[in-house]
CSV table of C-alpha atoms in Angstrom, one decimal:
chain,number,residue,atom,x,y,z
A,1,UNK,CA,0.1,0.0,0.3
A,2,UNK,CA,1.0,3.9,-0.8
A,3,UNK,CA,0.4,6.8,0.8
A,4,UNK,CA,0.3,9.2,3.4
A,5,UNK,CA,-0.8,8.7,7.5
A,6,UNK,CA,-3.6,11.2,8.7
A,7,UNK,CA,-3.1,12.1,12.3
A,8,UNK,CA,-5.8,14.3,13.3
A,9,UNK,CA,-6.4,15.9,16.9
A,10,UNK,CA,-6.7,19.1,18.5
A,11,UNK,CA,-3.2,20.1,20.5
A,12,UNK,CA,-5.4,20.4,23.7
A,13,UNK,CA,-6.2,16.8,23.6
A,14,UNK,CA,-4.9,14.1,25.9
A,15,UNK,CA,-5.3,11.3,23.8
A,16,UNK,CA,-3.8,12.6,21.0
A,17,UNK,CA,-0.9,13.4,23.2
A,18,UNK,CA,-0.8,10.4,24.1
A,19,UNK,CA,-1.1,9.0,20.5
A,20,UNK,CA,1.7,11.2,18.9
A,21,UNK,CA,4.6,9.8,21.1
A,22,UNK,CA,3.2,6.5,18.6
A,23,UNK,CA,2.0,7.3,15.2
A,24,UNK,CA,5.2,8.6,13.6
A,25,UNK,CA,6.8,5.1,14.3
A,26,UNK,CA,4.1,3.2,13.4
A,27,UNK,CA,3.5,4.9,9.8
A,28,UNK,CA,7.2,4.4,9.6
A,29,UNK,CA,6.8,0.6,10.4
A,30,UNK,CA,5.2,0.1,7.1
A,31,UNK,CA,6.4,2.6,5.1
A,32,UNK,CA,4.8,5.3,5.2
A,33,UNK,CA,5.1,9.1,6.4
A,34,UNK,CA,1.9,10.4,9.3
A,35,UNK,CA,1.3,13.9,7.9
A,36,UNK,CA,0.5,15.4,11.1
A,37,UNK,CA,-3.3,17.9,11.0
A,38,UNK,CA,-4.4,20.0,14.1
A,39,UNK,CA,-7.9,21.2,14.2
A,40,UNK,CA,-10.4,22.9,16.7
A,41,UNK,CA,-11.8,20.1,18.2
A,42,UNK,CA,-14.8,22.6,18.8
A,43,UNK,CA,-15.8,22.8,15.5
A,44,UNK,CA,-17.1,18.6,15.8
A,45,UNK,CA,-18.6,18.8,18.9
A,46,UNK,CA,-20.7,21.8,17.7
A,47,UNK,CA,-22.0,19.2,15.3
A,48,UNK,CA,-21.4,16.1,18.2
A,49,UNK,CA,-23.0,17.5,21.1
A,50,UNK,CA,-20.1,16.9,23.2
A,51,UNK,CA,-19.2,18.6,26.1
A,52,UNK,CA,-15.2,18.5,27.4
A,53,UNK,CA,-14.8,14.8,27.9
A,54,UNK,CA,-13.7,15.3,32.2
A,55,UNK,CA,-16.7,18.0,32.4
A,56,UNK,CA,-18.7,15.2,31.8
A,57,UNK,CA,-20.2,13.1,34.3
A,58,UNK,CA,-18.2,9.8,35.4
A,59,UNK,CA,-16.7,10.4,32.0
A,60,UNK,CA,-14.9,13.3,34.2
A,61,UNK,CA,-13.0,11.2,36.9
A,62,UNK,CA,-13.0,8.5,34.7
A,63,UNK,CA,-10.6,10.4,31.6
A,64,UNK,CA,-8.9,12.2,34.8
A,65,UNK,CA,-7.7,8.2,35.7
A,66,UNK,CA,-7.3,6.9,32.4
A,67,UNK,CA,-4.6,9.5,32.3
A,68,UNK,CA,-3.0,9.3,35.0
A,69,UNK,CA,-3.1,5.6,34.2
A,70,UNK,CA,-1.6,6.6,30.0
A,71,UNK,CA,1.3,8.0,31.1
A,72,UNK,CA,3.0,5.5,33.4
A,73,UNK,CA,1.5,2.9,31.0
A,74,UNK,CA,3.7,4.7,27.8
A,75,UNK,CA,6.6,5.9,30.4
A,76,UNK,CA,5.8,9.6,28.8
A,77,UNK,CA,5.0,12.9,30.9
A,78,UNK,CA,2.1,13.6,32.0
A,79,UNK,CA,0.7,16.8,34.0
A,80,UNK,CA,-2.9,18.1,33.9
A,81,UNK,CA,-2.6,21.9,32.5
A,82,UNK,CA,-4.5,24.9,34.1
A,83,UNK,CA,-6.9,25.6,32.3
A,84,UNK,CA,-7.4,23.4,30.6
A,85,UNK,CA,-8.7,22.6,28.3
A,86,UNK,CA,-7.6,25.3,26.2
A,87,UNK,CA,-8.2,27.0,22.7
A,88,UNK,CA,-5.4,25.7,20.3
A,89,UNK,CA,-5.9,28.5,17.3
A,90,UNK,CA,-2.6,30.5,17.9
A,91,UNK,CA,-0.6,26.6,17.2
A,92,UNK,CA,-2.8,25.0,14.6
A,93,UNK,CA,-2.2,27.9,13.0
A,94,UNK,CA,0.8,28.7,13.7
A,95,UNK,CA,2.2,25.2,12.6
A,96,UNK,CA,-0.1,25.3,9.2
A,97,UNK,CA,2.0,28.1,8.2
A,98,UNK,CA,5.4,26.0,9.6
A,99,UNK,CA,3.9,23.7,8.1
A,100,UNK,CA,4.2,25.2,3.4
A,101,UNK,CA,8.1,26.1,4.0
A,102,UNK,CA,9.2,23.5,6.0
A,103,UNK,CA,7.3,20.0,7.0
A,104,UNK,CA,9.8,19.1,9.3
A,105,UNK,CA,10.4,22.2,11.5
A,106,UNK,CA,6.9,21.8,11.9
A,107,UNK,CA,6.5,18.4,13.3
A,108,UNK,CA,9.1,19.7,16.0
A,109,UNK,CA,6.8,22.2,16.4
A,110,UNK,CA,3.3,20.1,16.7
A,111,UNK,CA,6.0,17.8,19.2
A,112,UNK,CA,7.1,20.8,21.8
A,113,UNK,CA,3.8,22.7,21.9
A,114,UNK,CA,2.5,19.0,23.2
A,115,UNK,CA,5.2,18.8,25.3
A,116,UNK,CA,4.7,21.9,27.0
A,117,UNK,CA,1.0,21.3,27.0
A,118,UNK,CA,0.6,17.5,28.8
A,119,UNK,CA,4.8,17.1,29.0
A,120,UNK,CA,5.0,20.9,31.7
A,121,UNK,CA,1.9,22.2,32.6
A,122,UNK,CA,2.7,25.1,30.9
A,123,UNK,CA,0.3,26.5,29.1
A,124,UNK,CA,-0.1,26.9,25.1
A,125,UNK,CA,-3.7,29.2,25.2
A,126,UNK,CA,-1.3,32.7,24.9
A,127,UNK,CA,0.6,33.7,21.7
A,128,UNK,CA,3.2,34.6,23.4
A,129,UNK,CA,3.3,31.2,25.4
A,130,UNK,CA,2.8,30.2,21.0
A,131,UNK,CA,5.7,32.5,19.9
A,132,UNK,CA,8.3,31.0,22.5
A,133,UNK,CA,8.4,27.6,22.0
A,134,UNK,CA,8.5,28.5,18.8
A,135,UNK,CA,11.8,30.3,19.7
A,136,UNK,CA,13.1,27.3,21.2
A,137,UNK,CA,13.3,25.8,18.1
A,138,UNK,CA,15.3,28.5,16.4
A,139,UNK,CA,11.9,29.8,14.2
A,140,UNK,CA,11.1,33.8,14.5
A,141,UNK,CA,8.5,34.4,17.6
A,142,UNK,CA,7.5,37.7,15.9
A,143,UNK,CA,6.9,35.7,12.7
A,144,UNK,CA,4.7,33.4,13.8
A,145,UNK,CA,2.4,35.3,15.4
A,146,UNK,CA,2.4,37.8,12.7
A,147,UNK,CA,1.1,34.2,11.3
A,148,UNK,CA,-1.4,33.4,14.4
A,149,UNK,CA,-3.0,36.6,13.5
A,150,UNK,CA,-2.8,37.1,9.9
A,151,UNK,CA,-5.9,36.3,8.5
A,152,UNK,CA,-4.6,34.0,5.8
A,153,UNK,CA,-4.1,30.9,8.1
A,154,UNK,CA,-7.4,31.7,10.2
A,155,UNK,CA,-8.9,31.5,7.2
A,156,UNK,CA,-6.3,28.1,7.0
A,157,UNK,CA,-7.7,26.7,9.7
A,158,UNK,CA,-10.8,26.8,9.0
A,159,UNK,CA,-11.3,25.2,6.1
A,160,UNK,CA,-8.9,22.7,7.6
A,161,UNK,CA,-12.2,22.3,10.6
A,162,UNK,CA,-14.2,22.0,7.2
A,163,UNK,CA,-12.5,19.5,6.0
A,164,UNK,CA,-12.1,17.3,8.7
A,165,UNK,CA,-15.8,17.4,9.6
A,166,UNK,CA,-16.0,16.1,5.0
A,167,UNK,CA,-13.8,13.5,6.1
A,168,UNK,CA,-15.6,11.7,9.3
A,169,UNK,CA,-13.4,13.1,12.0
A,170,UNK,CA,-15.4,12.2,14.8
A,171,UNK,CA,-12.7,13.4,17.9
A,172,UNK,CA,-8.9,13.7,18.9
A,173,UNK,CA,-7.7,11.8,18.0
A,174,UNK,CA,-8.4,10.4,14.7
A,175,UNK,CA,-6.8,8.6,11.7
A,176,UNK,CA,-7.3,7.7,8.9
A,177,UNK,CA,-5.6,5.0,6.5
A,178,UNK,CA,-7.0,5.0,2.5
A,179,UNK,CA,-10.4,6.1,4.0
A,180,UNK,CA,-10.4,4.3,6.5
A,181,UNK,CA,-11.1,6.4,10.1
A,182,UNK,CA,-9.8,5.0,13.6
A,183,UNK,CA,-11.5,7.3,16.6
A,184,UNK,CA,-8.9,7.1,19.7
A,185,UNK,CA,-5.4,6.1,21.6
A,186,UNK,CA,-6.3,2.8,22.1
A,187,UNK,CA,-7.5,1.9,18.1
A,188,UNK,CA,-2.9,2.8,17.0
A,189,UNK,CA,-2.4,-0.8,17.5
A,190,UNK,CA,-5.8,-2.0,14.8
A,191,UNK,CA,-4.1,1.3,12.6
A,192,UNK,CA,-0.3,-0.8,12.8
A,193,UNK,CA,-2.2,-3.8,12.2
A,194,UNK,CA,-4.9,-2.8,8.7
A,195,UNK,CA,-1.0,-1.3,8.0
A,196,UNK,CA,1.0,-4.9,8.3
A,197,UNK,CA,-1.7,-6.1,6.8
A,198,UNK,CA,-3.3,-4.0,4.8
A,199,UNK,CA,-7.4,-4.7,5.3
A,200,UNK,CA,-9.7,-6.8,5.8
B,1,UNK,CA,-3.5,-11.1,42.7
B,2,UNK,CA,-7.5,-12.9,43.9
B,3,UNK,CA,-10.8,-11.1,43.1
B,4,UNK,CA,-13.5,-11.3,39.9
B,5,UNK,CA,-13.7,-8.8,37.1
B,6,UNK,CA,-16.1,-7.4,36.6
B,7,UNK,CA,-17.8,-6.9,33.0
B,8,UNK,CA,-19.8,-4.2,32.3
B,9,UNK,CA,-22.8,-3.8,29.9
B,10,UNK,CA,-25.8,-3.4,28.0
B,11,UNK,CA,-27.3,-5.8,26.0
B,12,UNK,CA,-28.2,-3.4,23.2
B,13,UNK,CA,-24.5,-2.0,22.9
B,14,UNK,CA,-22.3,-3.7,20.3
B,15,UNK,CA,-19.2,-3.1,21.9
B,16,UNK,CA,-20.1,-4.7,25.1
B,17,UNK,CA,-21.3,-8.1,22.4
B,18,UNK,CA,-18.0,-7.1,20.6
B,19,UNK,CA,-16.4,-7.8,24.7
B,20,UNK,CA,-19.0,-11.2,25.4
B,21,UNK,CA,-16.6,-12.9,22.8
B,22,UNK,CA,-13.2,-12.1,25.5
B,23,UNK,CA,-13.9,-11.2,28.7
B,24,UNK,CA,-14.5,-14.8,30.1
B,25,UNK,CA,-10.9,-15.9,28.9
B,26,UNK,CA,-9.0,-12.7,29.5
B,27,UNK,CA,-10.6,-13.5,32.2
B,28,UNK,CA,-9.4,-16.9,32.6
B,29,UNK,CA,-5.9,-17.0,31.7
B,30,UNK,CA,-5.2,-14.8,34.5
B,31,UNK,CA,-7.2,-17.3,37.2
B,32,UNK,CA,-9.8,-14.6,37.2
B,33,UNK,CA,-13.9,-15.1,36.0
B,34,UNK,CA,-15.4,-12.6,35.3
B,35,UNK,CA,-18.7,-12.4,36.3
B,36,UNK,CA,-21.2,-10.5,34.1
B,37,UNK,CA,-24.0,-7.9,34.9
B,38,UNK,CA,-25.9,-6.0,32.5
B,39,UNK,CA,-27.5,-3.4,33.8
B,40,UNK,CA,-29.1,0.0,31.8
B,41,UNK,CA,-27.3,1.7,30.0
B,42,UNK,CA,-29.9,5.0,29.1
B,43,UNK,CA,-29.8,5.2,33.1
B,44,UNK,CA,-26.2,6.6,32.2
B,45,UNK,CA,-26.8,8.1,29.4
B,46,UNK,CA,-29.2,10.6,31.4
B,47,UNK,CA,-26.3,11.1,34.0
B,48,UNK,CA,-23.7,11.8,30.7
B,49,UNK,CA,-26.4,13.9,28.1
B,50,UNK,CA,-24.7,10.7,26.2
B,51,UNK,CA,-27.6,10.0,23.3
B,52,UNK,CA,-27.0,6.2,21.4
B,53,UNK,CA,-23.8,6.5,19.3
B,54,UNK,CA,-25.6,5.7,15.6
B,55,UNK,CA,-27.7,8.5,16.3
B,56,UNK,CA,-25.1,11.2,16.9
B,57,UNK,CA,-23.7,12.9,14.1
B,58,UNK,CA,-19.9,12.1,12.0
B,59,UNK,CA,-19.9,9.4,14.9
B,60,UNK,CA,-22.9,7.4,13.9
B,61,UNK,CA,-21.8,6.7,11.0
B,62,UNK,CA,-18.1,6.4,12.1
B,63,UNK,CA,-19.4,3.6,14.5
B,64,UNK,CA,-21.9,1.7,12.0
B,65,UNK,CA,-19.1,1.2,10.0
B,66,UNK,CA,-16.9,-0.3,12.8
B,67,UNK,CA,-19.1,-3.0,14.0
B,68,UNK,CA,-19.3,-3.7,11.1
B,69,UNK,CA,-15.6,-3.5,11.0
B,70,UNK,CA,-15.5,-5.6,14.6
B,71,UNK,CA,-17.2,-8.4,13.0
B,72,UNK,CA,-14.3,-8.9,10.6
B,73,UNK,CA,-11.8,-8.1,12.5
B,74,UNK,CA,-13.0,-10.5,15.4
B,75,UNK,CA,-14.4,-13.2,13.3
B,76,UNK,CA,-18.0,-12.9,15.3
B,77,UNK,CA,-20.8,-13.1,13.7
B,78,UNK,CA,-22.2,-9.0,13.5
B,79,UNK,CA,-25.6,-7.9,11.7
B,80,UNK,CA,-27.0,-4.5,13.1
B,81,UNK,CA,-30.6,-5.8,14.1
B,82,UNK,CA,-33.7,-3.3,13.4
B,83,UNK,CA,-35.2,-1.4,15.8
B,84,UNK,CA,-31.6,-0.8,17.1
B,85,UNK,CA,-30.9,0.5,19.8
B,86,UNK,CA,-33.6,-1.1,22.1
B,87,UNK,CA,-34.8,-1.4,26.8
B,88,UNK,CA,-33.1,-4.5,27.4
B,89,UNK,CA,-35.8,-4.6,30.7
B,90,UNK,CA,-36.6,-8.1,30.2
B,91,UNK,CA,-33.4,-10.1,29.1
B,92,UNK,CA,-31.8,-7.9,32.3
B,93,UNK,CA,-33.8,-9.2,35.1
B,94,UNK,CA,-34.2,-12.7,33.4
B,95,UNK,CA,-31.2,-12.2,33.7
B,96,UNK,CA,-30.3,-11.7,37.1
B,97,UNK,CA,-32.5,-14.3,38.5
B,98,UNK,CA,-30.6,-16.4,36.9
B,99,UNK,CA,-27.8,-16.2,37.8
B,100,UNK,CA,-29.3,-16.0,41.8
B,101,UNK,CA,-30.2,-19.6,40.7
B,102,UNK,CA,-27.1,-20.2,38.3
B,103,UNK,CA,-24.4,-18.6,37.5
B,104,UNK,CA,-23.7,-20.6,34.2
B,105,UNK,CA,-27.0,-20.8,33.2
B,106,UNK,CA,-27.4,-16.8,33.2
B,107,UNK,CA,-24.0,-16.9,31.2
B,108,UNK,CA,-25.9,-19.4,28.8
B,109,UNK,CA,-28.5,-17.2,28.2
B,110,UNK,CA,-26.8,-13.6,28.4
B,111,UNK,CA,-24.6,-14.9,25.4
B,112,UNK,CA,-27.4,-16.8,23.6
B,113,UNK,CA,-29.1,-13.1,24.1
B,114,UNK,CA,-26.4,-11.5,22.7
B,115,UNK,CA,-26.4,-13.9,20.2
B,116,UNK,CA,-29.5,-13.7,19.0
B,117,UNK,CA,-29.3,-9.3,19.3
B,118,UNK,CA,-26.0,-8.7,16.9
B,119,UNK,CA,-25.5,-12.4,15.9
B,120,UNK,CA,-28.9,-13.1,13.9
B,121,UNK,CA,-30.9,-9.6,13.9
B,122,UNK,CA,-33.8,-10.8,16.0
B,123,UNK,CA,-35.1,-8.1,18.6
B,124,UNK,CA,-34.9,-9.1,22.1
B,125,UNK,CA,-36.7,-6.5,23.9
B,126,UNK,CA,-40.1,-7.8,24.0
B,127,UNK,CA,-40.7,-10.2,26.0
B,128,UNK,CA,-42.1,-12.9,24.4
B,129,UNK,CA,-38.3,-12.9,22.5
B,130,UNK,CA,-36.9,-13.7,25.6
B,131,UNK,CA,-39.6,-16.5,26.9
B,132,UNK,CA,-37.9,-18.5,24.4
B,133,UNK,CA,-33.9,-17.5,24.1
B,134,UNK,CA,-35.0,-19.2,27.8
B,135,UNK,CA,-36.5,-22.3,26.3
B,136,UNK,CA,-34.3,-22.6,23.8
B,137,UNK,CA,-31.5,-23.3,26.4
B,138,UNK,CA,-34.1,-26.0,29.3
B,139,UNK,CA,-35.4,-22.6,30.3
B,140,UNK,CA,-39.2,-21.7,31.6
B,141,UNK,CA,-40.4,-19.5,29.2
B,142,UNK,CA,-43.2,-18.6,31.6
B,143,UNK,CA,-40.9,-18.6,34.2
B,144,UNK,CA,-38.6,-16.8,32.8
B,145,UNK,CA,-41.1,-14.3,31.3
B,146,UNK,CA,-42.6,-14.2,35.2
B,147,UNK,CA,-39.2,-12.9,36.6
B,148,UNK,CA,-39.4,-10.2,34.1
B,149,UNK,CA,-42.6,-9.1,35.0
B,150,UNK,CA,-42.1,-9.5,39.4
B,151,UNK,CA,-42.0,-6.3,41.5
B,152,UNK,CA,-38.0,-7.9,43.3
B,153,UNK,CA,-36.2,-8.2,39.6
B,154,UNK,CA,-37.4,-5.0,38.6
B,155,UNK,CA,-36.0,-3.8,42.0
B,156,UNK,CA,-32.6,-5.9,41.7
B,157,UNK,CA,-31.4,-3.8,38.1
B,158,UNK,CA,-33.0,-0.7,39.7
B,159,UNK,CA,-30.4,-1.5,41.8
B,160,UNK,CA,-28.1,-2.3,39.7
B,161,UNK,CA,-27.9,0.4,37.9
B,162,UNK,CA,-27.6,2.6,41.3
B,163,UNK,CA,-24.5,0.2,41.3
B,164,UNK,CA,-23.3,0.9,37.8
B,165,UNK,CA,-23.3,4.7,38.4
B,166,UNK,CA,-22.1,4.6,42.6
B,167,UNK,CA,-19.0,2.6,40.1
B,168,UNK,CA,-17.8,5.4,37.5
B,169,UNK,CA,-19.6,3.0,35.4
B,170,UNK,CA,-19.7,5.7,32.8
B,171,UNK,CA,-20.6,3.3,29.9
B,172,UNK,CA,-20.9,0.2,28.2
B,173,UNK,CA,-18.9,-2.1,28.2
B,174,UNK,CA,-16.6,-0.8,31.2
B,175,UNK,CA,-14.8,-4.0,33.6
B,176,UNK,CA,-13.4,-3.6,37.1
B,177,UNK,CA,-10.1,-4.9,38.2
B,178,UNK,CA,-9.9,-4.6,41.8
B,179,UNK,CA,-11.9,-1.5,42.0
B,180,UNK,CA,-9.6,-0.6,38.3
B,181,UNK,CA,-12.2,1.0,35.5
B,182,UNK,CA,-11.1,-0.4,32.0
B,183,UNK,CA,-14.0,1.7,29.0
B,184,UNK,CA,-14.5,0.2,25.9
B,185,UNK,CA,-13.8,-3.0,24.2
B,186,UNK,CA,-10.3,-0.9,22.5
B,187,UNK,CA,-9.1,-1.4,26.5
B,188,UNK,CA,-9.3,-5.2,27.0
B,189,UNK,CA,-6.3,-5.4,25.0
B,190,UNK,CA,-5.1,-2.9,28.2
B,191,UNK,CA,-7.3,-5.7,31.2
B,192,UNK,CA,-5.4,-8.3,30.3
B,193,UNK,CA,-2.2,-6.5,30.6
B,194,UNK,CA,-3.0,-4.9,33.9
B,195,UNK,CA,-4.8,-8.8,35.1
B,196,UNK,CA,-1.1,-10.7,34.3
B,197,UNK,CA,1.7,-7.4,35.1
B,198,UNK,CA,-0.5,-6.8,38.5
B,199,UNK,CA,-1.1,-3.2,37.3
B,200,UNK,CA,1.2,0.2,37.7
């Protein structure tokens, strides 16, 4: 099989964070490349009627416990940030601005955003926090901030959200392989198997 | 480790159906017994604000596709029944009536209900359908129907639902091992690992 592995996520999604540590290796094992596609999960929530998981009775306390447990299970740093969840427009817009110039730099930036937020518990909502992450990677913070404010990248992110909905992306993370969608961090095992077996 | 493995599910839950094929073997591999605990997922929905998955935009079409794919993946018979979802009060009450007398017979009955509904696409909502399943297992259909109508078993099922909520059961299937909850069919892999490693 050929083609990319689409990795859809929201920077404010814990399950997206956990999946981000494994998706590249899973794609590469199958000779594929994972293309990261941050989007605003809130747009999906408007359609599905979902609310942020941590605010839902029963599911909220379950997920808080589950995230701690997954951090230990996967051996990745995990902190519940405060505030949580947040709108991650700035990070996502900067990501797409970078991706157009340098896909590898964009992915490094995305990983740094995820690590800052869920690994270290530092908010990535304000523009200056996102600019500081860009600076730490040798990217101009001023240019990053300008991109996050530019109508062009605001429109680009909006289009990404519409694309997500049109492709049936119903949560974060959501992986698409040859048109086949898999929702949830715990489905990455199945994604790997689908890639190796060529489906079933 | 000792203790049972609690397997919470709704008879109208496709993911509960898929999990029902593996939970006993997972428990037995770890020297444990899975105790099946059907409950009314609707009671949980009232708290979580969830709706039946198949009726939710985006998630609905995803799940219909996912169930077909899981049927092929696990190699178990799968049919989307019509009507779906249904209220499975009668099946659950008969289950608890049977379980008090004969746990093995109750589990056989539960498996037969799941198979009739999702394996063959036959509704198990009406009392006579549930009584017929009981009859097919050598259990008196009249006695089963009487149990499903008895105030005692109505109250018992209500208590089960309250217990589910008090234990944090937030969906179907939901597995509890030594106080540790795991939500979803795709978490059975982790349940198996938890049992063998004794947690992490």
